[in-house]
Tab-separated table of C-alpha atoms and ligand atoms in Angstrom:
chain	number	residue	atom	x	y	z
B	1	UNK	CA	-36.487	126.402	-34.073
B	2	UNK	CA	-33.308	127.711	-32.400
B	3	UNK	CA	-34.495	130.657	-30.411
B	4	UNK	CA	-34.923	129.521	-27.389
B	5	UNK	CA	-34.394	132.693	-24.611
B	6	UNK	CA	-32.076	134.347	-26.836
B	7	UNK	CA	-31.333	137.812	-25.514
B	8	UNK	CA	-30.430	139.548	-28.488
B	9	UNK	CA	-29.417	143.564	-28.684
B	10	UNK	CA	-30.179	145.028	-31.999
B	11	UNK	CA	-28.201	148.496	-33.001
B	12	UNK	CA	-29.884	150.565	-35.070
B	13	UNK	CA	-33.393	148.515	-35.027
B	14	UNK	CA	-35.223	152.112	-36.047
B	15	UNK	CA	-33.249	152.461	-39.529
B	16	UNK	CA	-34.263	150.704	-42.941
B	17	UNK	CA	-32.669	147.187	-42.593
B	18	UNK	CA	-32.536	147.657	-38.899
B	19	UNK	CA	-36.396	147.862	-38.518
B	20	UNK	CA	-37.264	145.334	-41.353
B	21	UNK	CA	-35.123	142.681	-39.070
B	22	UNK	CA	-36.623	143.522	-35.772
B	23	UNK	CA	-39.943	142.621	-37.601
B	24	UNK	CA	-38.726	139.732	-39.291
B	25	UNK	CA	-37.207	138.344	-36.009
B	26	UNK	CA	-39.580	138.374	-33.619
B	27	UNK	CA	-41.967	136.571	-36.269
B	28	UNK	CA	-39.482	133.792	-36.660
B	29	UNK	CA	-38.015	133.197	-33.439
B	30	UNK	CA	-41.190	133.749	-30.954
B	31	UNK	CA	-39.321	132.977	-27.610
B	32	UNK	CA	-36.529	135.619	-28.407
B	33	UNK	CA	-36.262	138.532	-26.313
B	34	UNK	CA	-34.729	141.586	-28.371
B	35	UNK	CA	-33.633	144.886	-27.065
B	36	UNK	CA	-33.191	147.758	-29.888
B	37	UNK	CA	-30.040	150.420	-29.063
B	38	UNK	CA	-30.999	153.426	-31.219
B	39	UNK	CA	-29.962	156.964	-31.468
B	40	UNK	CA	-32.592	158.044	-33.288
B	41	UNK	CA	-30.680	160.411	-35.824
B	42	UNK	CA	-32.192	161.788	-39.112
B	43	UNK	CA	-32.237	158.329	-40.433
B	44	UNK	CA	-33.970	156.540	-37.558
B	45	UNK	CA	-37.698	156.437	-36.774
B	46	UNK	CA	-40.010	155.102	-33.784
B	47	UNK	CA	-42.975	154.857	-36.445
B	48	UNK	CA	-40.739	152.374	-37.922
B	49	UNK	CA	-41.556	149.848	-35.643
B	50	UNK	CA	-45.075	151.187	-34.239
B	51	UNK	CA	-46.856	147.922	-35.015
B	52	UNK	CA	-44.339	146.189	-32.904
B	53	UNK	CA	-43.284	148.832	-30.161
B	54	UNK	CA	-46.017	146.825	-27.426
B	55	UNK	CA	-44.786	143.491	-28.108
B	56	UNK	CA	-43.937	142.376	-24.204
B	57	UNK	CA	-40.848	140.776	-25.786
B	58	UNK	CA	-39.365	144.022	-27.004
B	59	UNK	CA	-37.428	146.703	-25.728
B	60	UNK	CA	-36.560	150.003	-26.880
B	61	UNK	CA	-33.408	152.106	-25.551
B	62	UNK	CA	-33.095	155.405	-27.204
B	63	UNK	CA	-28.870	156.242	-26.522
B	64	UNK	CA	-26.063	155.734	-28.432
B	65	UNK	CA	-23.507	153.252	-29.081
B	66	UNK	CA	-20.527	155.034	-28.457
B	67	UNK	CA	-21.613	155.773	-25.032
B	68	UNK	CA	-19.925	153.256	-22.832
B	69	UNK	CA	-21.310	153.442	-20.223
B	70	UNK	CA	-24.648	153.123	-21.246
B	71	UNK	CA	-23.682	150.191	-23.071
B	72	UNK	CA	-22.053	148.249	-20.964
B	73	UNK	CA	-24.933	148.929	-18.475
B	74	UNK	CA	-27.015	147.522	-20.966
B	75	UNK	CA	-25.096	143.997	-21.293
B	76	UNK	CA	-24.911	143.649	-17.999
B	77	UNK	CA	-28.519	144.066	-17.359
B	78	UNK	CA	-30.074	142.064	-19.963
B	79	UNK	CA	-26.932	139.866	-20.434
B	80	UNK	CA	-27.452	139.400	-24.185
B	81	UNK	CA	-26.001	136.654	-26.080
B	82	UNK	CA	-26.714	137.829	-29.685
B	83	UNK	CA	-25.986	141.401	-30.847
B	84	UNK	CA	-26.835	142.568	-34.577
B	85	UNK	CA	-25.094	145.282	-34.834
B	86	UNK	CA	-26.541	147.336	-38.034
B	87	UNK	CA	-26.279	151.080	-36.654
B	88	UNK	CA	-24.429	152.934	-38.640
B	89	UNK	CA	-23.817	156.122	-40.452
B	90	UNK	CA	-24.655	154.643	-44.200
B	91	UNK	CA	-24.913	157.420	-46.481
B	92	UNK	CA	-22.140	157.777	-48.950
B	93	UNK	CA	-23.126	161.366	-50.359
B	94	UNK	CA	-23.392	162.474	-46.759
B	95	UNK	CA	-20.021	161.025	-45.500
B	96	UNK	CA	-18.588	163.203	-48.836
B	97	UNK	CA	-20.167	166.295	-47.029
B	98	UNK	CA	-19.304	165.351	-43.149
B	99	UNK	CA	-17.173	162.514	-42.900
B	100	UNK	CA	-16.659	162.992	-39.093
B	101	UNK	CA	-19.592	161.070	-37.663
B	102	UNK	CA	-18.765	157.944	-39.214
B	103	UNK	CA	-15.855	158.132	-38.031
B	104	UNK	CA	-17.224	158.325	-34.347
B	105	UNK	CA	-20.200	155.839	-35.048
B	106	UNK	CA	-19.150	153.589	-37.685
B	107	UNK	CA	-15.482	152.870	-35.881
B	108	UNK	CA	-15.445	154.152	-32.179
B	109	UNK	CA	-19.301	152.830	-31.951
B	110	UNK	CA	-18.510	149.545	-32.995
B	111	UNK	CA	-15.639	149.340	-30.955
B	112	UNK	CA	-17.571	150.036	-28.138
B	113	UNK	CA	-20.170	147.220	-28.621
B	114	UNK	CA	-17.136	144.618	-29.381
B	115	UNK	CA	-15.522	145.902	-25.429
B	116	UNK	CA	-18.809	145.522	-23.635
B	117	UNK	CA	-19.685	141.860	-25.321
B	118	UNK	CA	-15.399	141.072	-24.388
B	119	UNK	CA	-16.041	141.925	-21.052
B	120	UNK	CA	-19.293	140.020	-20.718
B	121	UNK	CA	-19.145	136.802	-22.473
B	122	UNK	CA	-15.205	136.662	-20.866
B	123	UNK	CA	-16.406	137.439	-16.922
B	124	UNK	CA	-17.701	133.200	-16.741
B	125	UNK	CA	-21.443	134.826	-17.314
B	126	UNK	CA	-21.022	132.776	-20.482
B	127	UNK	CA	-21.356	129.435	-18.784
B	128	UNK	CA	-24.454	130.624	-17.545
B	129	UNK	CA	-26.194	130.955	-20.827
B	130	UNK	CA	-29.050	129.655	-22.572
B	131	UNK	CA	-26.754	129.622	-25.501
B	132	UNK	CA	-23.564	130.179	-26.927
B	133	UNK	CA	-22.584	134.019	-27.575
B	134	UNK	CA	-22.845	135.730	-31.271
B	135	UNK	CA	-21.993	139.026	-31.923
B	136	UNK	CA	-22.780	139.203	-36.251
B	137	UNK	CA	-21.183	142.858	-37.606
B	138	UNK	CA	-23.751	144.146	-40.513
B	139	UNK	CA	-21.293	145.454	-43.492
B	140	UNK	CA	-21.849	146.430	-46.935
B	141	UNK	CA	-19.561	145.212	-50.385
B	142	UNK	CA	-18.164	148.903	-50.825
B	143	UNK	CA	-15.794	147.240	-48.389
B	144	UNK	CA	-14.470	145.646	-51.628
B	145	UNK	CA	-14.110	148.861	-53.877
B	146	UNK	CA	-15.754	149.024	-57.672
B	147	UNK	CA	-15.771	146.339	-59.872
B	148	UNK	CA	-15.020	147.378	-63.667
B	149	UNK	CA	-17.352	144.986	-66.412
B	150	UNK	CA	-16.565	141.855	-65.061
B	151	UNK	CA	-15.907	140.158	-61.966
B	152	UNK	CA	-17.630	139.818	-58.785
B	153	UNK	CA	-17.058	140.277	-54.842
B	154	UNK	CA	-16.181	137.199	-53.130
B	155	UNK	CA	-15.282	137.127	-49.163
B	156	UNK	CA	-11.121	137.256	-50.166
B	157	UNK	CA	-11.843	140.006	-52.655
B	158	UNK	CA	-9.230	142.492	-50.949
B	159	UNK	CA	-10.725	145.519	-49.143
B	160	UNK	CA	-9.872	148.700	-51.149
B	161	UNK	CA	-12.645	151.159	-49.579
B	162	UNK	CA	-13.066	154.966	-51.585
B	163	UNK	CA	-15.646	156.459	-49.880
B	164	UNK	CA	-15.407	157.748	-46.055
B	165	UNK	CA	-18.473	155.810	-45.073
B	166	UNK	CA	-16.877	152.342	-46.947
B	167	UNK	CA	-13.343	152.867	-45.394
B	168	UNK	CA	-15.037	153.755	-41.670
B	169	UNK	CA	-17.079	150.389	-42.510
B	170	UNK	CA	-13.826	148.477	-43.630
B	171	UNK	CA	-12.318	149.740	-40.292
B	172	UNK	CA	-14.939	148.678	-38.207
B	173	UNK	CA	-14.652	145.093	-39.965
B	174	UNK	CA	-11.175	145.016	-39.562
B	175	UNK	CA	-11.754	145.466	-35.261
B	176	UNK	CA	-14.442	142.832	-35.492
B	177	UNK	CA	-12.005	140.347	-37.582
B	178	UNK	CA	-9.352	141.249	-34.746
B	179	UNK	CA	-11.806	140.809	-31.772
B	180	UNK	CA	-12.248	137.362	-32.653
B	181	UNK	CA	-8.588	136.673	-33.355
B	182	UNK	CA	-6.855	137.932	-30.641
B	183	UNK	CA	-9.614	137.483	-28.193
B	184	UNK	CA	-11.823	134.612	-29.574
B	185	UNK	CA	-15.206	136.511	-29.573
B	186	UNK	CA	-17.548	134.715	-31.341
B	187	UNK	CA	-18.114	136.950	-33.882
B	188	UNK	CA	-19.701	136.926	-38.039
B	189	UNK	CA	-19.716	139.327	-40.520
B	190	UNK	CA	-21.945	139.820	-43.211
B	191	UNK	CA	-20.945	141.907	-46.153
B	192	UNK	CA	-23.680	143.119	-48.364
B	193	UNK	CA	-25.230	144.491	-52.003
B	194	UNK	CA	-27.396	147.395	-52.087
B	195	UNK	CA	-30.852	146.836	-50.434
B	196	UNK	CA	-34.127	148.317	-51.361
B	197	UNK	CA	-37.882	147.372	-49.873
B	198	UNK	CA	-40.192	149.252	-47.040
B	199	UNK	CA	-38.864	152.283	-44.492
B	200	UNK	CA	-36.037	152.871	-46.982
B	201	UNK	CA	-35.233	156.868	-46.380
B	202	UNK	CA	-35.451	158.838	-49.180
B	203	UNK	CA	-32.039	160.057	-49.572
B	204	UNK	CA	-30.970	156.683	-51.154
B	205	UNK	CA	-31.864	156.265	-54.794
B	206	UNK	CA	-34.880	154.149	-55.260
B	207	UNK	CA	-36.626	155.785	-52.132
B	208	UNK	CA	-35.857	159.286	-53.649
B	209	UNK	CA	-36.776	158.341	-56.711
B	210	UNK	CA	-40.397	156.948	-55.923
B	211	UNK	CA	-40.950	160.031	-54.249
B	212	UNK	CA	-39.713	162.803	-56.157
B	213	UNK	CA	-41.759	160.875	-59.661
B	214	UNK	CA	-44.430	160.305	-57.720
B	215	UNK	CA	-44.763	164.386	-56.633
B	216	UNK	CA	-43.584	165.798	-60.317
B	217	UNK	CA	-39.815	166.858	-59.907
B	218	UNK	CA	-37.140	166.372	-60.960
B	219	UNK	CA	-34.982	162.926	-60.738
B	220	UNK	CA	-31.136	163.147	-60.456
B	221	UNK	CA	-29.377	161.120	-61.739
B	222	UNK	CA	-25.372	161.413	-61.330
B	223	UNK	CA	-23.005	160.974	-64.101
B	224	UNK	CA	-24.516	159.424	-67.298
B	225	UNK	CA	-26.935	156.803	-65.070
B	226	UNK	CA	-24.428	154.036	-66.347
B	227	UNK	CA	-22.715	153.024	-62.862
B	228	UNK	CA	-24.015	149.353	-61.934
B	229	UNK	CA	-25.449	148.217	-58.180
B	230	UNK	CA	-26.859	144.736	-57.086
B	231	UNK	CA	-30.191	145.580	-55.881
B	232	UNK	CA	-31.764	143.198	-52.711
B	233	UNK	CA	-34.706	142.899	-51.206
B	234	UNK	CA	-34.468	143.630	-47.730
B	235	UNK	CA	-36.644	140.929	-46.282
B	236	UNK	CA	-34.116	138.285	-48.319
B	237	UNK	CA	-30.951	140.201	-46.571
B	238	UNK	CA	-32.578	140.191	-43.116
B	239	UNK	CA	-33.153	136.200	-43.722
B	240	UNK	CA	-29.879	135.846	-44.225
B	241	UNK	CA	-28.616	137.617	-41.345
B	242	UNK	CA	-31.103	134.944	-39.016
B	243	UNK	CA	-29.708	132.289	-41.386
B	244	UNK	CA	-25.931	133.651	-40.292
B	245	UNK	CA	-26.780	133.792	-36.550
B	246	UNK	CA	-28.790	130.123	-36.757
B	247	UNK	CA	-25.767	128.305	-38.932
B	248	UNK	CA	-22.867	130.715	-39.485
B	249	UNK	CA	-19.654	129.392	-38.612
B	250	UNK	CA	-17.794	131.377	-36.014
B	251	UNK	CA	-15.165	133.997	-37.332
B	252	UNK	CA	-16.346	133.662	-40.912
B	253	UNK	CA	-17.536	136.480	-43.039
B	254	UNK	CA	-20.732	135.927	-45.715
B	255	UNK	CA	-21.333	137.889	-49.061
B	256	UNK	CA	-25.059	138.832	-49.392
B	257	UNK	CA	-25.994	139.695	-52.783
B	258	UNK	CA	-29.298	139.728	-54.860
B	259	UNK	CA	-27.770	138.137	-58.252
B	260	UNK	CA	-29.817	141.250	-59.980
B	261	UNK	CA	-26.994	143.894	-61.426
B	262	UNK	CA	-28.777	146.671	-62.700
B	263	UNK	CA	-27.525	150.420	-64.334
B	264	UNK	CA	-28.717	153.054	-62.375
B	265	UNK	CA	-30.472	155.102	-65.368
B	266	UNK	CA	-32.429	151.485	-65.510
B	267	UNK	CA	-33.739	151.641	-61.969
B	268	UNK	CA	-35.090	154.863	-62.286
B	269	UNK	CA	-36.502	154.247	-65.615
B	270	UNK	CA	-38.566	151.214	-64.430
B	271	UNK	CA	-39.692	153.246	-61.498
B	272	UNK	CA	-40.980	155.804	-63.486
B	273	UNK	CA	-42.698	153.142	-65.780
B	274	UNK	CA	-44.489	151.377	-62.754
B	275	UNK	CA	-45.774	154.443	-61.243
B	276	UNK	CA	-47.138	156.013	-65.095
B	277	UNK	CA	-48.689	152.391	-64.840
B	278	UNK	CA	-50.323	152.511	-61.778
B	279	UNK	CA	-51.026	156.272	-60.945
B	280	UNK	CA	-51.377	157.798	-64.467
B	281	UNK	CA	-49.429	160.160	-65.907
B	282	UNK	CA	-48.080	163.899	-64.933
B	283	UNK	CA	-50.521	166.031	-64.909
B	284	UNK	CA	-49.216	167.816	-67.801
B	285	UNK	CA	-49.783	164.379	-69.866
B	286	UNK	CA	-46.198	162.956	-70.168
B	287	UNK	CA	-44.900	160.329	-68.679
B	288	UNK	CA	-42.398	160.263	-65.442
B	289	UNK	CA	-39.265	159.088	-67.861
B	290	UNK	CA	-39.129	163.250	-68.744
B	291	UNK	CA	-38.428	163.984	-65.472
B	292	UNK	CA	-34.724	162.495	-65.348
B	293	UNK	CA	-31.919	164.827	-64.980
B	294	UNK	CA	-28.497	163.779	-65.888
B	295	UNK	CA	-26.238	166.085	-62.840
B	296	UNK	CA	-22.924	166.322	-61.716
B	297	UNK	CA	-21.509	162.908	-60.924
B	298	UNK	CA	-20.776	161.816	-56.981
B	299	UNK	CA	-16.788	162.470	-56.784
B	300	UNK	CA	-14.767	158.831	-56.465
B	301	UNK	CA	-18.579	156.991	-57.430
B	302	UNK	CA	-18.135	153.800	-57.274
B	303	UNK	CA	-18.495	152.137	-61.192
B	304	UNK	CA	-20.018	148.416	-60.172
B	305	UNK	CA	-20.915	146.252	-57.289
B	306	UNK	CA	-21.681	142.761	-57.197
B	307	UNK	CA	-21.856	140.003	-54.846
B	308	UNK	CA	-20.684	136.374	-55.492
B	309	UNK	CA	-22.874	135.013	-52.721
B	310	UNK	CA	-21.999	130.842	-53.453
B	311	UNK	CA	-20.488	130.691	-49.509
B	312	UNK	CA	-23.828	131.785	-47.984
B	313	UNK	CA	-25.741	129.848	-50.499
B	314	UNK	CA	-23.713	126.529	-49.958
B	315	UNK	CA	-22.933	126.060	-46.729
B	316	UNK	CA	-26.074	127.659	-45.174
B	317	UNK	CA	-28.862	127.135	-47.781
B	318	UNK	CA	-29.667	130.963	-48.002
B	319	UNK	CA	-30.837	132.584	-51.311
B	320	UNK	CA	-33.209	135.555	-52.597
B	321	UNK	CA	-36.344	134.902	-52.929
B	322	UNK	CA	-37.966	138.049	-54.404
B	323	UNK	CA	-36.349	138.933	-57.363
B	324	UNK	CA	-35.705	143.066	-58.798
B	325	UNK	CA	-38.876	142.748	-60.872
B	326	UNK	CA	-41.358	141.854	-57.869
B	327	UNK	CA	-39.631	143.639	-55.406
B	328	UNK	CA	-39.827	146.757	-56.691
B	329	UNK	CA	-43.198	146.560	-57.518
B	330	UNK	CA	-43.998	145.621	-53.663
B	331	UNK	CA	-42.076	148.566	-52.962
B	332	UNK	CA	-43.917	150.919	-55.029
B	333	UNK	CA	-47.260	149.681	-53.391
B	334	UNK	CA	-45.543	150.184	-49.967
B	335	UNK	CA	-44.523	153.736	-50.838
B	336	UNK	CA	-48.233	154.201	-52.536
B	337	UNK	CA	-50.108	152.536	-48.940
B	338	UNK	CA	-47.601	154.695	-46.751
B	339	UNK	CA	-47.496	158.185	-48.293
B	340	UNK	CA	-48.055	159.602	-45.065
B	341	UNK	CA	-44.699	157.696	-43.400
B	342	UNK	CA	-42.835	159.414	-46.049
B	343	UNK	CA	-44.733	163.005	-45.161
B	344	UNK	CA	-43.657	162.557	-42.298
B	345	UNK	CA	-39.695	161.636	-42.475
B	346	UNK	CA	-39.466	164.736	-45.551
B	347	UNK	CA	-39.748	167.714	-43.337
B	348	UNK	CA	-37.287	170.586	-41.956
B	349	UNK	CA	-34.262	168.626	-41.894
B	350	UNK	CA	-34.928	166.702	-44.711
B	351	UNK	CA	-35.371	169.694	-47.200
B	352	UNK	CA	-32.092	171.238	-45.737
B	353	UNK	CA	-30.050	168.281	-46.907
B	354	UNK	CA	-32.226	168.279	-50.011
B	355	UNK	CA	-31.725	171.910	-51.010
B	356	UNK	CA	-27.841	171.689	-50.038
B	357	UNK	CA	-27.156	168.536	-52.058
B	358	UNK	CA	-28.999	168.681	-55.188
B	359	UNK	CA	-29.449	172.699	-55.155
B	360	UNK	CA	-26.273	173.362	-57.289
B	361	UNK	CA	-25.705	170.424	-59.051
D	1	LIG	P1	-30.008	153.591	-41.831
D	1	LIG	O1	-29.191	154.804	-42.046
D	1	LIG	O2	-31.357	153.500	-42.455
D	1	LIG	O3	-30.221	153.346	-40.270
D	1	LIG	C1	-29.195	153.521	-39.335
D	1	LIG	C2	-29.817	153.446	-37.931
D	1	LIG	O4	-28.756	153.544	-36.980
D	1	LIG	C3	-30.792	154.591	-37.641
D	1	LIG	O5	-31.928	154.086	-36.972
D	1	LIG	C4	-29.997	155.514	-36.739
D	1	LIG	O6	-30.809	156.256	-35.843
D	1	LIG	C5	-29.106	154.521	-36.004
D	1	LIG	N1	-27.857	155.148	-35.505
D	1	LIG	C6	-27.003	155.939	-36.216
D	1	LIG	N2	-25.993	156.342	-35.429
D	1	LIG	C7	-26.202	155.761	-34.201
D	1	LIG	C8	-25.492	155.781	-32.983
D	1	LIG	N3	-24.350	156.489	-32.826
D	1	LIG	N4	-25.989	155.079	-31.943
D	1	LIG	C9	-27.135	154.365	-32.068
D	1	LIG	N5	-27.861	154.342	-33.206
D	1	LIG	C10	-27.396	155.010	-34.264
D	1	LIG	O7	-29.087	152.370	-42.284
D	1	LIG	P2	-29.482	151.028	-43.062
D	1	LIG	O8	-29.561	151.306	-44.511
D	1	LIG	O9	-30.626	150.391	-42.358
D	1	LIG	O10	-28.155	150.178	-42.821
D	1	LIG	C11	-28.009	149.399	-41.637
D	1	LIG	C12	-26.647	148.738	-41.657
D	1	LIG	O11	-26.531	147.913	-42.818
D	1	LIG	C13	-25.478	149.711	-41.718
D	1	LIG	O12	-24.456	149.236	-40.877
D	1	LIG	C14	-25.043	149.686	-43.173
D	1	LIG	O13	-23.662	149.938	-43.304
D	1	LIG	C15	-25.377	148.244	-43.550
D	1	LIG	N6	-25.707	148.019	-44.968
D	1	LIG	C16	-26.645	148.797	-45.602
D	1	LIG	C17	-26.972	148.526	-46.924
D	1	LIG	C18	-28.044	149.323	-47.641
D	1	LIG	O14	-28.234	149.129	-48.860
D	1	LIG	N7	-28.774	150.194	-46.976
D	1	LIG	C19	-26.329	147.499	-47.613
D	1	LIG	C20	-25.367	146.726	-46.932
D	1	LIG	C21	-25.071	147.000	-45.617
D	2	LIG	P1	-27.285	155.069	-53.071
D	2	LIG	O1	-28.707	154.670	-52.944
D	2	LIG	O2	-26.829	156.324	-52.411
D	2	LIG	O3	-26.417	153.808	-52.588
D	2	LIG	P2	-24.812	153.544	-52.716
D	2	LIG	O4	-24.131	154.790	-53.110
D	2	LIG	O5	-24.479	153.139	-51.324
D	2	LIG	O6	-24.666	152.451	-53.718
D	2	LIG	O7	-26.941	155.187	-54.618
D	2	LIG	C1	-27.149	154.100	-55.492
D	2	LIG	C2	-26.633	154.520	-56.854
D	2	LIG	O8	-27.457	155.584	-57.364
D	2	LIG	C3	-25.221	155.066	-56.825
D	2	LIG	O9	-24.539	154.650	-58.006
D	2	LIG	C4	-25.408	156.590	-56.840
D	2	LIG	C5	-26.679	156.759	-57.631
D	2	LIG	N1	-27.535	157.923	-57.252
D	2	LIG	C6	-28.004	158.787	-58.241
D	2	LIG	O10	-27.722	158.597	-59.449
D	2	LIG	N2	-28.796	159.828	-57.872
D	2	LIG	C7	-29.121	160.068	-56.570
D	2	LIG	O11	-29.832	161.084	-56.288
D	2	LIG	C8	-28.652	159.163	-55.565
D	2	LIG	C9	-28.986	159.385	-54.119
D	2	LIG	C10	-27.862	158.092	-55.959
């Protein structure tokens, strides 16, 4: 094992993919110390990481990442010498509404983290450490655009963003490419499919989903339920990250994909099927499939992701090993054991941006 006194920073370590890594990390690398940066915004929660949150090894800051001086106070402290940087604005529907925070997080945020690791691992501290300096960018494949029936993302797949949350991502792995050109940070980026598992927020489909069928109303579905995403399991994608940071080469970006393309109108219908299956039906006797509503589509939606993940397979062994039909199942049970997690991140602000998006569609 590699770990070793690695001080790693974690952004975003209270979010979906954020919190599922913190987990997954300090079970694989037990000497690592980890510090978790988080804003805590409508998307981030301490309960997240509860089981975990008196583990003598971690460290919770609540601030922000565009905050310079906080950060930098931060690096210099603890001198890391891994940051996974995963906080983000990430959802597309709300970057249609409000595009201006991810602009400010998703760019000026991750600019900020890139200046305060420059002006660390550059000031001879470097020579000093345990081990030699990473700084891996989390990004997504709606870097790469939509895909029409054939085809699939590779890592020279031109960027062609349409969303304001995939063009504020594109930026912000455009400064990370150019951080390690001009000045040589040590840094990898990791591009992507759509994940689903655990402390997935319901705004995003399958977490919606689960819990609108589970309570009786209605599931929206936009446009004709036909538009294609390559579901993940999020345990695989935060493997991959430790298998990037362990064996990544420096400067190199790796597609993450889950090889499992799958319509939308299909996900839903599936969830619907497991939950008749396991909870019964409605009470009114028919099954959850009646429930789906066909609304107005997302504007610019995206027609078809996929990931061509041979690079991260190849050179670094990586692949999924839970595939759509088992992980969605152990999802399910999750959202089933945890009903009361999901009570609690569905309140006030929650049924705002509930009533305001789906109210007049
Ligand atoms: P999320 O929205 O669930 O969590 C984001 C976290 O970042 C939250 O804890 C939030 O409080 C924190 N945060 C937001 N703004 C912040 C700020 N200014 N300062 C500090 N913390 C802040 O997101 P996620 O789904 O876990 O995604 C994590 C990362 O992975 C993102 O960078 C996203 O682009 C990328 N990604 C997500 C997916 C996916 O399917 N969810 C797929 C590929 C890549
Ligand atoms: P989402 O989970 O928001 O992820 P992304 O847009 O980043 O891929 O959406 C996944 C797919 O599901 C996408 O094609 C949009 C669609 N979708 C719906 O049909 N209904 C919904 O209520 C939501 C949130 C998404």
């Amino acid at each position: 094992m590699t770990d070793l006194k690695r001080s790693i920073l974690v952004t975003g370590g209270c979010g979906f993919i954020g919190s599922n890594f913190v987990r997954l990390c300090l079970e694989r690398w037990p000497h690592a110390r980890l510090v978790n940066l988080d804003k805590l915004t409508y998307a981030g929660n301490l309960s997240n990481l509860a089981d975990i949150a008196a583990d003598p090894r971690y460290r919770f800051v609540r601030g922000d990442i565009c905050d310079a001086p906080l950060v930098d106070g931060l690096f210099n402290e603890e001198g890391f010498d891994t940051v996974v940087h995963f906080a983000a604005e990430s959802h597309v529907d709300r970057s249609i509404d409000g595009p201006a925070e991810f602009i400010r997080t998703n760019i000026v945020g991750t600019f900020t983290l890139l200046e305060a690791a420059r002006k660390l691992w550059s000031s001879g501290i470097q020579s000093s450490m345990s081990r030699v300096p990473r700084f891996l960018h989390v990004s997504t494949d709606e870097v790469y655009g939509s895909l029409g029936d054939t085809g699939l993302f590779t890592e020279t797949t031109p960027y062609d963003p349409h969303s304001p949350y995939s063009a504020s991502k594109a930026a912000s792995d455009h400064l990370v490419s150019a951080y390690h050109h001009t000045y040589g940070l040590p840094t990898l980026v990791t591009n992507c499919s759509n994940n689903y598992g655990p402390y997935h927020f319901p705004e995003k489909l399958i977490p919606l989903i689960i819990n609108n069928a589970l309570n009786g109303r209605d599931l929206p579905v936009y446009g004709d339920g036909s538009n294609v995403r390559d579901w993940l399991y999020v345990v695989d994608h935060c493997a991959a990250i430790l298998a990037v940071l362990e064996k990544g080469r420096v400067g190199e970006t790796y597609n993450v994909g889950g090889n499992s393309e799958k319509p939308n109108l299909e996900v839903v219908e599936t969830i619907c099927d497991l939950l008749d299956a396991r909870v019964g039906l409605l009470s009114t006797g028919k099954p959850r499939r009646t429930l789906i509503r066909f609304v107005k589509d997302r504007p610019g939606h995206d027609r078809r992701y996929a990931i061509d993940a041979t690079k991260i397979r190849s050179e670094l062994g990586w692949c999924p090993t839970v595939d759509f039909s088992e992980g969605i199942g152990r999802t399910i049970d999750w959202y089933l054991q945890h009903l009361d997690w999901v009570e609690q991140v569905t309140t006030g602000a929650y049924r705002d941006y509930y009533a305001r998006h789906y109210g007049n569609r």
